[in-house]
PDB file of C-alpha atoms in Angstrom:
ATOM      1  CA  ASN A 556       8.652  16.014  17.372  1.00  0.00           C
ATOM      2  CA  PHE A 557       7.132  19.057  15.364  1.00  0.00           C
ATOM      3  CA  ASP A 558       9.061  21.935  17.639  1.00  0.00           C
ATOM      4  CA  GLU A 559      12.419  20.861  16.953  1.00  0.00           C
ATOM      5  CA  PHE A 560      11.358  20.133  12.842  1.00  0.00           C
ATOM      6  CA  SER A 561      10.301  23.672  13.078  1.00  0.00           C
ATOM      7  CA  CYS A 562      13.165  24.526  14.697  1.00  0.00           C
ATOM      8  CA  LEU A 563      15.445  22.769  12.226  1.00  0.00           C
ATOM      9  CA  ILE A 564      13.525  24.420   8.907  1.00  0.00           C
ATOM     10  CA  ASN A 565      13.941  28.082  10.376  1.00  0.00           C
ATOM     11  CA  LYS A 566      17.606  27.696  10.594  1.00  0.00           C
ATOM     12  CA  LEU A 567      17.570  25.970   7.523  1.00  0.00           C
ATOM     13  CA  TYR A 568      15.591  29.438   5.849  1.00  0.00           C
ATOM     14  CA  VAL A 569      18.076  32.091   7.017  1.00  0.00           C
ATOM     15  CA  LYS A 570      20.828  30.383   5.925  1.00  0.00           C
ATOM     16  CA  ASN A 571      18.888  30.425   2.645  1.00  0.00           C
ATOM     17  CA  ILE A 572      19.111  26.895   1.686  1.00  0.00           C
ATOM     18  CA  ASN A 573      16.323  25.368  -0.177  1.00  0.00           C
ATOM     19  CA  ILE A 574      14.276  23.179   1.862  1.00  0.00           C
ATOM     20  CA  ILE A 575      12.063  20.365   0.211  1.00  0.00           C
ATOM     21  CA  VAL A 576       9.907  18.590   2.482  1.00  0.00           C
ATOM     22  CA  CYS A 577       7.673  14.963   1.535  1.00  0.00           C
ATOM     23  CA  MET A 578       5.015  14.555   3.517  1.00  0.00           C
ATOM     24  CA  HIS A 579       4.034  10.770   3.543  1.00  0.00           C
ATOM     25  CA  SER A 580       0.854  11.316   5.745  1.00  0.00           C
ATOM     26  CA  THR A 581      -0.882  15.034   6.241  1.00  0.00           C
ATOM     27  CA  ARG A 582      -4.238  13.737   8.209  1.00  0.00           C
ATOM     28  CA  HIS A 583      -2.359  14.081  11.712  1.00  0.00           C
ATOM     29  CA  ILE A 584      -1.735  18.028  10.940  1.00  0.00           C
ATOM     30  CA  LEU A 585      -5.616  17.798  12.404  1.00  0.00           C
ATOM     31  CA  ASP A 586      -5.008  16.292  15.339  1.00  0.00           C
ATOM     32  CA  LEU A 587      -2.428  19.057  16.341  1.00  0.00           C
ATOM     33  CA  GLU A 588      -3.249  21.630  18.934  1.00  0.00           C
ATOM     34  CA  GLU A 589      -3.194  25.283  17.773  1.00  0.00           C
ATOM     35  CA  TYR A 590      -0.136  26.130  19.169  1.00  0.00           C
ATOM     36  CA  ARG A 591       2.475  23.390  17.080  1.00  0.00           C
ATOM     37  CA  LEU A 592      -0.236  23.549  13.976  1.00  0.00           C
ATOM     38  CA  ARG A 593       0.579  27.148  14.019  1.00  0.00           C
ATOM     39  CA  LYS A 594       4.438  26.325  13.671  1.00  0.00           C
ATOM     40  CA  LEU A 595       4.397  23.373  11.290  1.00  0.00           C
ATOM     41  CA  ILE A 596       2.236  25.454   8.712  1.00  0.00           C
ATOM     42  CA  CYS A 597       5.151  28.636   9.234  1.00  0.00           C
ATOM     43  CA  ALA A 598       8.062  26.086   8.897  1.00  0.00           C
ATOM     44  CA  LEU A 599       6.331  24.572   5.641  1.00  0.00           C
ATOM     45  CA  LYS A 600       5.757  28.099   4.537  1.00  0.00           C
ATOM     46  CA  GLN A 601       9.414  28.508   4.236  1.00  0.00           C
ATOM     47  CA  CYS A 602       9.797  25.174   2.379  1.00  0.00           C
ATOM     48  CA  VAL A 603      10.626  25.517  -1.494  1.00  0.00           C
ATOM     49  CA  ARG A 604       8.449  22.735  -2.361  1.00  0.00           C
ATOM     50  CA  VAL A 605       6.164  20.248   0.395  1.00  0.00           C
ATOM     51  CA  LEU A 606       5.711  17.270  -2.098  1.00  0.00           C
ATOM     52  CA  VAL A 607       2.603  15.150  -1.095  1.00  0.00           C
ATOM     53  CA  HIS A 608       1.439  11.555  -2.444  1.00  0.00           C
ATOM     54  CA  SER A 609      -2.378  12.627  -2.746  1.00  0.00           C
ATOM     55  CA  ILE A 610      -4.817  15.131  -3.705  1.00  0.00           C
ATOM     56  CA  ASP A 611      -6.630  14.886  -0.662  1.00  0.00           C
ATOM     57  CA  ASP A 612      -3.370  15.968   0.882  1.00  0.00           C
ATOM     58  CA  ILE A 613      -2.920  18.890  -1.258  1.00  0.00           C
ATOM     59  CA  ASN A 614      -6.858  19.625  -0.156  1.00  0.00           C
ATOM     60  CA  LEU A 615      -6.428  19.311   3.541  1.00  0.00           C
ATOM     61  CA  LEU A 616      -2.760  21.648   3.371  1.00  0.00           C
ATOM     62  CA  LYS A 617      -4.803  24.036   1.151  1.00  0.00           C
ATOM     63  CA  ASP A 618      -7.011  24.663   3.495  1.00  0.00           C
ATOM     64  CA  PHE A 619      -4.041  25.564   6.063  1.00  0.00           C
ATOM     65  CA  GLY A 620      -3.219  28.043   3.684  1.00  0.00           C
ATOM     66  CA  LEU A 621      -0.520  26.206   1.848  1.00  0.00           C
ATOM     67  CA  ILE A 622      -0.976  26.412  -2.060  1.00  0.00           C
ATOM     68  CA  ARG A 623       1.946  28.015  -3.728  1.00  0.00           C
ATOM     69  CA  ASN A 624       4.715  25.399  -2.908  1.00  0.00           C
ATOM     70  CA  VAL A 625       2.968  22.132  -2.334  1.00  0.00           C
ATOM     71  CA  THR A 626       3.106  19.480  -5.261  1.00  0.00           C
ATOM     72  CA  LEU A 627       1.812  16.106  -5.928  1.00  0.00           C
ATOM     73  CA  PHE A 628       4.632  13.189  -6.282  1.00  0.00           C
ATOM     74  CA  PRO A 629       3.875   9.747  -6.391  1.00  0.00           C
ATOM     75  CA  HIS A 630       5.084   6.927  -3.737  1.00  0.00           C
ATOM     76  CA  GLY A 631       7.728   5.396  -5.308  1.00  0.00           C
ATOM     77  CA  ILE A 632       7.361   1.811  -6.443  1.00  0.00           C
ATOM     78  CA  VAL A 633      10.158  -0.792  -6.422  1.00  0.00           C
ATOM     79  CA  ASN A 634      12.064  -1.726  -9.391  1.00  0.00           C
ATOM     80  CA  TYR A 635      11.099  -5.293  -9.926  1.00  0.00           C
ATOM     81  CA  GLU A 636      11.263  -7.334 -13.115  1.00  0.00           C
ATOM     82  CA  PRO A 637       8.904 -10.842 -12.176  1.00  0.00           C
ATOM     83  CA  LYS A 638       9.889 -13.265 -13.992  1.00  0.00           C
ATOM     84  CA  ASN A 639       6.102 -14.703 -14.860  1.00  0.00           C
ATOM     85  CA  LYS A 640       4.623 -12.081 -16.477  1.00  0.00           C
ATOM     86  CA  ILE A 641       1.639 -14.514 -18.023  1.00  0.00           C
ATOM     87  CA  PHE A 642      -1.539 -14.440 -16.030  1.00  0.00           C
ATOM     88  CA  PRO A 643      -2.864 -18.426 -15.764  1.00  0.00           C
ATOM     89  CA  ASP A 644      -5.829 -19.820 -17.328  1.00  0.00           C
ATOM     90  CA  PHE A 645      -8.468 -20.019 -14.935  1.00  0.00           C
ATOM     91  CA  LYS A 646     -10.811 -22.575 -16.904  1.00  0.00           C
ATOM     92  CA  ASN A 647      -9.877 -25.853 -14.579  1.00  0.00           C
ATOM     93  CA  PHE A 648      -9.261 -24.188 -11.205  1.00  0.00           C
ATOM     94  CA  ILE A 649     -12.406 -25.045  -9.526  1.00  0.00           C
ATOM     95  CA  ASN A 650     -11.816 -28.477  -9.741  1.00  0.00           C
ATOM     96  CA  LYS A 651      -8.354 -28.734 -10.250  1.00  0.00           C
ATOM     97  CA  CYS A 652      -6.006 -26.240  -9.172  1.00  0.00           C
ATOM     98  CA  ASN A 653      -5.215 -24.037  -6.171  1.00  0.00           C
ATOM     99  CA  LEU A 654      -6.108 -20.177  -6.711  1.00  0.00           C
ATOM    100  CA  ARG A 655      -3.244 -18.954  -4.728  1.00  0.00           C
ATOM    101  CA  ILE A 656      -4.082 -15.522  -2.890  1.00  0.00           C
ATOM    102  CA  ALA A 657      -1.802 -13.880  -0.963  1.00  0.00           C
ATOM    103  CA  SER A 658      -1.500 -10.795   1.444  1.00  0.00           C
ATOM    104  CA  TYR A 659       1.294  -9.117   3.031  1.00  0.00           C
ATOM    105  CA  GLY A 660       2.324  -6.117   5.845  1.00  0.00           C
ATOM    106  CA  PHE A 661       3.299  -6.016   9.063  1.00  0.00           C
ATOM    107  CA  CYS A 662       1.190  -8.218  11.403  1.00  0.00           C
ATOM    108  CA  LEU A 663      -0.805  -5.155  13.129  1.00  0.00           C
ATOM    109  CA  PRO A 664      -4.048  -5.232  13.557  1.00  0.00           C
ATOM    110  CA  ASN A 665      -5.123  -2.513  11.228  1.00  0.00           C
ATOM    111  CA  LYS A 666      -4.011  -4.563   8.378  1.00  0.00           C
ATOM    112  CA  GLY A 667      -6.668  -6.630   8.421  1.00  0.00           C
ATOM    113  CA  PHE A 668      -5.646  -9.828   8.222  1.00  0.00           C
ATOM    114  CA  SER A 669      -8.065 -11.554  11.024  1.00  0.00           C
ATOM    115  CA  GLU A 670     -10.525 -10.251   9.255  1.00  0.00           C
ATOM    116  CA  LEU A 671      -9.435 -11.603   5.765  1.00  0.00           C
ATOM    117  CA  ILE A 672      -9.107 -15.355   7.562  1.00  0.00           C
ATOM    118  CA  LYS A 673     -12.682 -14.643   8.965  1.00  0.00           C
ATOM    119  CA  SER A 674     -13.972 -15.033   5.374  1.00  0.00           C
ATOM    120  CA  ILE A 675     -12.084 -18.468   4.853  1.00  0.00           C
ATOM    121  CA  PRO A 676     -15.215 -20.638   5.704  1.00  0.00           C
ATOM    122  CA  LEU A 677     -16.881 -17.943   3.472  1.00  0.00           C
ATOM    123  CA  LEU A 678     -15.133 -18.976   0.405  1.00  0.00           C
ATOM    124  CA  LYS A 679     -15.200 -22.545   0.880  1.00  0.00           C
ATOM    125  CA  THR A 680     -19.198 -22.592   0.883  1.00  0.00           C
ATOM    126  CA  ALA A 681     -18.762 -20.845  -2.287  1.00  0.00           C
ATOM    127  CA  LYS A 682     -16.887 -23.951  -3.358  1.00  0.00           C
ATOM    128  CA  LEU A 683     -14.179 -21.797  -4.558  1.00  0.00           C
ATOM    129  CA  ASN A 684     -10.871 -24.040  -4.282  1.00  0.00           C
ATOM    130  CA  PHE A 685      -7.744 -21.672  -2.608  1.00  0.00           C
ATOM    131  CA  HIS A 686      -4.941 -21.498  -0.411  1.00  0.00           C
ATOM    132  CA  ILE A 687      -3.907 -18.005   1.116  1.00  0.00           C
ATOM    133  CA  ASN A 688      -0.480 -17.036   2.154  1.00  0.00           C
ATOM    134  CA  ILE A 689      -0.036 -14.389   4.427  1.00  0.00           C
ATOM    135  CA  PHE A 690       3.239 -12.566   4.867  1.00  0.00           C
ATOM    136  CA  SER A 691       3.382 -10.636   7.589  1.00  0.00           C
ATOM    137  CA  SER A 692       6.751 -10.120  10.094  1.00  0.00           C
ATOM    138  CA  ILE A 693       5.985  -9.173  13.601  1.00  0.00           C
ATOM    139  CA  TYR A 694       5.975  -5.189  13.583  1.00  0.00           C
ATOM    140  CA  ASN A 695       7.769  -5.385  16.965  1.00  0.00           C
ATOM    141  CA  ALA A 696       7.170  -6.816  20.522  1.00  0.00           C
ATOM    142  CA  GLU A 697       4.757  -4.902  20.943  1.00  0.00           C
ATOM    143  CA  TYR A 698       2.516  -6.430  18.720  1.00  0.00           C
ATOM    144  CA  ASP A 699       3.602 -10.107  18.830  1.00  0.00           C
ATOM    145  CA  TYR A 700       0.227 -11.036  20.700  1.00  0.00           C
ATOM    146  CA  TYR A 701      -1.618 -10.075  17.476  1.00  0.00           C
ATOM    147  CA  TYR A 702       0.580 -12.934  15.494  1.00  0.00           C
ATOM    148  CA  HIS A 703      -0.944 -15.446  18.678  1.00  0.00           C
ATOM    149  CA  GLU A 704      -4.380 -14.018  17.810  1.00  0.00           C
ATOM    150  CA  LEU A 705      -4.210 -15.052  14.064  1.00  0.00           C
ATOM    151  CA  LEU A 706      -3.188 -18.499  15.108  1.00  0.00           C
ATOM    152  CA  ASP A 707      -5.660 -18.831  17.252  1.00  0.00           C
ATOM    153  CA  LEU A 708      -8.334 -17.748  15.396  1.00  0.00           C
ATOM    154  CA  ILE A 709      -6.804 -20.061  12.512  1.00  0.00           C
ATOM    155  CA  LYS A 710      -7.463 -23.046  14.487  1.00  0.00           C
ATOM    156  CA  HIS A 711     -11.025 -21.776  16.206  1.00  0.00           C
ATOM    157  CA  LEU A 712     -12.171 -21.892  12.196  1.00  0.00           C
ATOM    158  CA  ASN A 713     -10.709 -25.469  11.596  1.00  0.00           C
ATOM    159  CA  VAL A 714      -9.008 -23.335   8.581  1.00  0.00           C
ATOM    160  CA  GLU A 715      -5.144 -24.767   8.854  1.00  0.00           C
ATOM    161  CA  ASN A 716      -5.508 -26.356   5.309  1.00  0.00           C
ATOM    162  CA  GLU A 717      -6.462 -22.766   3.789  1.00  0.00           C
ATOM    163  CA  VAL A 718      -3.855 -20.406   5.263  1.00  0.00           C
ATOM    164  CA  THR A 719      -0.249 -20.010   5.896  1.00  0.00           C
ATOM    165  CA  ILE A 720       1.353 -17.066   7.971  1.00  0.00           C
ATOM    166  CA  ASN A 721       4.962 -16.662   7.260  1.00  0.00           C
ATOM    167  CA  ASN A 722       6.130 -14.012   9.701  1.00  0.00           C
ATOM    168  CA  ASN A 723       9.578 -13.979   9.335  1.00  0.00           C
ATOM    169  CA  TYR A 724      11.504 -10.911   8.101  1.00  0.00           C
ATOM    170  CA  LEU A 725      12.230 -11.296   4.230  1.00  0.00           C
ATOM    171  CA  HIS A 726      14.829  -9.420   2.052  1.00  0.00           C
ATOM    172  CA  SER A 727      13.116  -7.102  -0.547  1.00  0.00           C
ATOM    173  CA  ASP A 728      13.663  -9.602  -3.352  1.00  0.00           C
ATOM    174  CA  ASP A 729      12.892 -12.365  -1.764  1.00  0.00           C
ATOM    175  CA  ILE A 730       8.922 -10.823  -1.291  1.00  0.00           C
ATOM    176  CA  GLN A 731       8.703  -9.853  -4.487  1.00  0.00           C
ATOM    177  CA  THR A 732       9.476 -13.286  -5.316  1.00  0.00           C
ATOM    178  CA  LEU A 733       7.291 -14.886  -3.834  1.00  0.00           C
ATOM    179  CA  LEU A 734       4.420 -12.326  -3.924  1.00  0.00           C
ATOM    180  CA  SER A 735       5.227 -12.835  -8.323  1.00  0.00           C
ATOM    181  CA  GLN A 736       4.217 -16.863  -7.855  1.00  0.00           C
ATOM    182  CA  GLN A 737       0.905 -15.895  -6.444  1.00  0.00           C
ATOM    183  CA  ASP A 738      -2.469 -15.290  -8.759  1.00  0.00           C
ATOM    184  CA  ILE A 739      -4.137 -12.270  -6.561  1.00  0.00           C
ATOM    185  CA  ILE A 740      -2.996 -10.220  -3.512  1.00  0.00           C
ATOM    186  CA  VAL A 741      -5.386  -8.966  -0.946  1.00  0.00           C
ATOM    187  CA  TYR A 742      -4.897  -6.156   0.980  1.00  0.00           C
ATOM    188  CA  PRO A 743      -7.844  -6.198   3.628  1.00  0.00           C
ATOM    189  CA  TYR A 744      -6.532  -2.851   5.416  1.00  0.00           C
ATOM    190  CA  GLN A 745      -9.149  -1.932   8.385  1.00  0.00           C
ATOM    191  CA  ARG A 746      -8.413   1.699   8.582  1.00  0.00           C
ATOM    192  CA  SER A 747      -5.454   3.867   8.179  1.00  0.00           C
ATOM    193  CA  ASN A 748      -4.219   7.456   8.734  1.00  0.00           C
ATOM    194  CA  GLU A 749      -1.747   7.662   6.001  1.00  0.00           C
ATOM    195  CA  SER A 750      -1.722   8.655   2.881  1.00  0.00           C
ATOM    196  CA  SER A 751      -0.325   5.754   0.797  1.00  0.00           C
ATOM    197  CA  SER A 752       0.739   1.935   1.471  1.00  0.00           C
ATOM    198  CA  ALA A 753       4.497   1.427   1.208  1.00  0.00           C
ATOM    199  CA  SER A 754       3.320  -2.394   1.050  1.00  0.00           C
ATOM    200  CA  ILE A 755       1.098  -2.183  -1.704  1.00  0.00           C
ATOM    201  CA  ARG A 756       4.129  -1.058  -3.636  1.00  0.00           C
ATOM    202  CA  ASP A 757       5.389  -4.417  -3.251  1.00  0.00           C
ATOM    203  CA  GLY A 758       2.318  -6.166  -4.856  1.00  0.00           C
ATOM    204  CA  LEU A 759       1.946  -3.833  -7.608  1.00  0.00           C
ATOM    205  CA  ALA A 760       5.438  -4.005  -8.387  1.00  0.00           C
ATOM    206  CA  SER A 761       5.055  -8.115  -8.891  1.00  0.00           C
ATOM    207  CA  LEU A 762       2.825  -7.232 -11.708  1.00  0.00           C
ATOM    208  CA  ARG A 763      -0.196  -9.318 -10.195  1.00  0.00           C
ATOM    209  CA  PRO A 764      -3.716  -8.697  -9.663  1.00  0.00           C
ATOM    210  CA  VAL A 765      -3.961  -6.468  -6.630  1.00  0.00           C
ATOM    211  CA  LEU A 766      -7.035  -6.361  -4.443  1.00  0.00           C
ATOM    212  CA  VAL A 767      -7.946  -3.907  -2.121  1.00  0.00           C
ATOM    213  CA  THR A 768     -10.593  -2.424   0.619  1.00  0.00           C
ATOM    214  CA  PRO A 769     -12.529   0.751  -0.476  1.00  0.00           C
ATOM    215  CA  LEU A 770     -10.079   3.393   2.256  1.00  0.00           C
ATOM    216  CA  ALA A 771      -8.205   6.359   1.577  1.00  0.00           C
ATOM    217  CA  ILE A 772      -5.074   5.069   1.550  1.00  0.00           C
ATOM    218  CA  PHE A 773      -5.227   3.472  -2.235  1.00  0.00           C
ATOM    219  CA  ASP A 774      -6.281   6.449  -3.588  1.00  0.00           C
ATOM    220  CA  ASP A 775      -3.357   7.279  -5.267  1.00  0.00           C
ATOM    221  CA  VAL A 776      -3.470   3.704  -6.964  1.00  0.00           C
ATOM    222  CA  ASN A 777      -6.611   3.587  -7.586  1.00  0.00           C
ATOM    223  CA  ASP A 778      -6.072   3.154 -11.652  1.00  0.00           C
ATOM    224  CA  LEU A 779      -3.745   0.419 -10.818  1.00  0.00           C
ATOM    225  CA  VAL A 780      -6.341  -1.527  -8.434  1.00  0.00           C
ATOM    226  CA  ASP A 781      -9.496  -3.547  -8.295  1.00  0.00           C
ATOM    227  CA  TYR A 782     -11.780  -2.862  -5.493  1.00  0.00           C
ATOM    228  CA  LEU A 783     -13.293  -4.836  -2.383  1.00  0.00           C
ATOM    229  CA  PRO A 784     -16.846  -3.876  -1.753  1.00  0.00           C
ATOM    230  CA  GLY A 785     -16.259  -2.839   1.831  1.00  0.00           C
ATOM    231  CA  LEU A 786     -14.098  -4.232   4.772  1.00  0.00           C
ATOM    232  CA  SER A 787     -15.701  -6.913   6.450  1.00  0.00           C
ATOM    233  CA  PRO A 788     -15.253 -11.014   5.793  1.00  0.00           C
ATOM    234  CA  ASP A 789     -18.262 -10.550   4.054  1.00  0.00           C
ATOM    235  CA  ASP A 790     -17.511  -7.959   1.711  1.00  0.00           C
ATOM    236  CA  LEU A 791     -13.467  -9.481   1.753  1.00  0.00           C
ATOM    237  CA  ALA A 792     -15.281 -13.111   0.298  1.00  0.00           C
ATOM    238  CA  ALA A 793     -18.426 -11.578  -1.739  1.00  0.00           C
ATOM    239  CA  GLY A 794     -15.159  -9.140  -3.464  1.00  0.00           C
ATOM    240  CA  ILE A 795     -12.383 -11.830  -4.352  1.00  0.00           C
ATOM    241  CA  MET A 796     -15.256 -14.283  -4.988  1.00  0.00           C
ATOM    242  CA  ALA A 797     -17.211 -11.225  -7.867  1.00  0.00           C
ATOM    243  CA  TRP A 798     -13.772 -10.888  -9.357  1.00  0.00           C
ATOM    244  CA  TYR A 799     -13.131 -14.534  -9.901  1.00  0.00           C
ATOM    245  CA  GLU A 800     -16.355 -15.314 -11.432  1.00  0.00           C
ATOM    246  CA  LYS A 801     -15.247 -12.123 -14.141  1.00  0.00           C
ATOM    247  CA  TYR A 802     -12.039 -13.340 -14.979  1.00  0.00           C
ATOM    248  CA  LYS A 803     -11.691 -17.093 -14.328  1.00  0.00           C
ATOM    249  CA  ASN A 804     -12.001 -17.738 -18.225  1.00  0.00           C
ATOM    250  CA  LYS A 805     -10.712 -14.779 -19.415  1.00  0.00           C
ATOM    251  CA  PRO A 806      -6.943 -14.795 -19.075  1.00  0.00           C
ATOM    252  CA  GLU A 807      -6.325 -12.694 -21.911  1.00  0.00           C
ATOM    253  CA  THR A 808      -8.503 -10.329 -20.250  1.00  0.00           C
ATOM    254  CA  ILE A 809      -6.199 -10.168 -17.271  1.00  0.00           C
ATOM    255  CA  ASN A 810      -2.743 -10.048 -18.988  1.00  0.00           C
ATOM    256  CA  LYS A 811      -3.984  -6.846 -21.630  1.00  0.00           C
ATOM    257  CA  ILE A 812      -5.170  -5.551 -17.944  1.00  0.00           C
ATOM    258  CA  SER A 813      -1.842  -6.319 -16.657  1.00  0.00           C
ATOM    259  CA  ALA A 814       0.524  -4.774 -19.367  1.00  0.00           C
ATOM    260  CA  SER A 815      -1.512  -1.246 -18.866  1.00  0.00           C
ATOM    261  CA  ARG A 816      -1.014  -1.322 -15.637  1.00  0.00           C
ATOM    262  CA  ALA A 817       2.592  -2.686 -15.789  1.00  0.00           C
ATOM    263  CA  LYS A 818       3.220   0.310 -17.886  1.00  0.00           C
ATOM    264  CA  LEU A 819       1.668   3.083 -15.270  1.00  0.00           C
ATOM    265  CA  ILE A 820       3.648   0.955 -12.308  1.00  0.00           C
ATOM    266  CA  ASN A 821       7.312   1.305 -14.566  1.00  0.00           C
ATOM    267  CA  SER A 822       6.797   5.159 -14.980  1.00  0.00           C
ATOM    268  CA  ARG A 823       6.229   5.342 -10.808  1.00  0.00           C
ATOM    269  CA  SER A 824       9.322   3.567  -9.998  1.00  0.00           C
ATOM    270  CA  PHE A 825      11.982   4.399  -7.777  1.00  0.00           C
ATOM    271  CA  SER A 826      14.617   5.060 -10.884  1.00  0.00           C
ATOM    272  CA  ARG A 827      12.083   7.489 -13.031  1.00  0.00           C
ATOM    273  CA  LEU A 828      11.288   9.108 -10.279  1.00  0.00           C
ATOM    274  CA  SER A 829      14.496   9.969  -8.910  1.00  0.00           C
ATOM    275  CA  LEU A 830      15.207  11.618 -12.627  1.00  0.00           C
ATOM    276  CA  ARG A 831      12.078  13.520 -12.157  1.00  0.00           C
ATOM    277  CA  LEU A 832      13.053  14.336  -8.516  1.00  0.00           C
ATOM    278  CA  LEU A 833      16.395  15.640  -9.560  1.00  0.00           C
ATOM    279  CA  SER A 834      14.847  17.626 -12.417  1.00  0.00           C
ATOM    280  CA  ILE A 835      12.658  19.178  -9.635  1.00  0.00           C
ATOM    281  CA  ILE A 836      15.659  19.856  -7.307  1.00  0.00           C
ATOM    282  CA  ASN A 837      17.799  21.296 -10.744  1.00  0.00           C
ATOM    283  CA  SER A 838      15.451  23.298 -11.589  1.00  0.00           C
ATOM    284  CA  LEU A 839      14.855  25.887  -8.176  1.00  0.00           C
ATOM    285  CA  GLU A 840      18.153  25.917  -8.577  1.00  0.00           C
ATOM    286  CA  ILE A 841      18.506  27.658 -11.497  1.00  0.00           C
ATOM    287  CA  ASN A 842      15.776  29.393 -11.189  1.00  0.00           C
ATOM    288  CA  GLN A 843      16.981  30.978  -7.148  1.00  0.00           C
ATOM    289  CA  ASP A 844      20.208  31.552  -9.180  1.00  0.00           C
TER     290      ASP A 844
END
């Protein structure tokens, strides 16, 4: 409730309390009516820091007159140490092995799981030997229908042997272990109003190669992922095949890329970012005094 938020910020401000707000998304601001927008911007101006995740967020807030107190602050990545950091040798995959493709996130229509499933016949036509593991728990009862739509789609396309959906709620450590056992992780999102994806952090932490659709929600991790050419099933299949053909005989190249990205991922871990946030807080307190 934006009115309650504005009221709370004002109460803290008049008591001379330093206020830091972290915004996971800013695009919803565009949908606010003028009255609530004005109150929200006034409230945010009373904060000593407004932390956002992307340059687009900074530019959007700048358009509304927020400049002085806005700071770019990365969305944290979970701390996880995968047992297997070495990428597998692809040389005999086509005839002897399955390429293990994973996808992960809540079972919601905008996540693109149906498009990923529809890409399976195209991957089969390309003679790729693969299996897709979708780890997707039910968001709530309202979206239970979508899970059953996916099951019906799998049956309709006759691809039961090529895809498995795990809809259990999994502990963070368990999902990390499962993702780290895959060869690539695909996030086929179709749309999103958020500035950053939480679920992709688990994929990145696993240190597996991550492929994403070309959406703004992935802009803040564009140096850690590979991009698919588009959103459609054709685009997903083409992107997966292009990535596979590029690296199937170059495991050493993948290892170098993964090692480079691992350093960046580690620099954005929650443990490191917590120290950075503490430094910001301490600095604000000192300057206030």
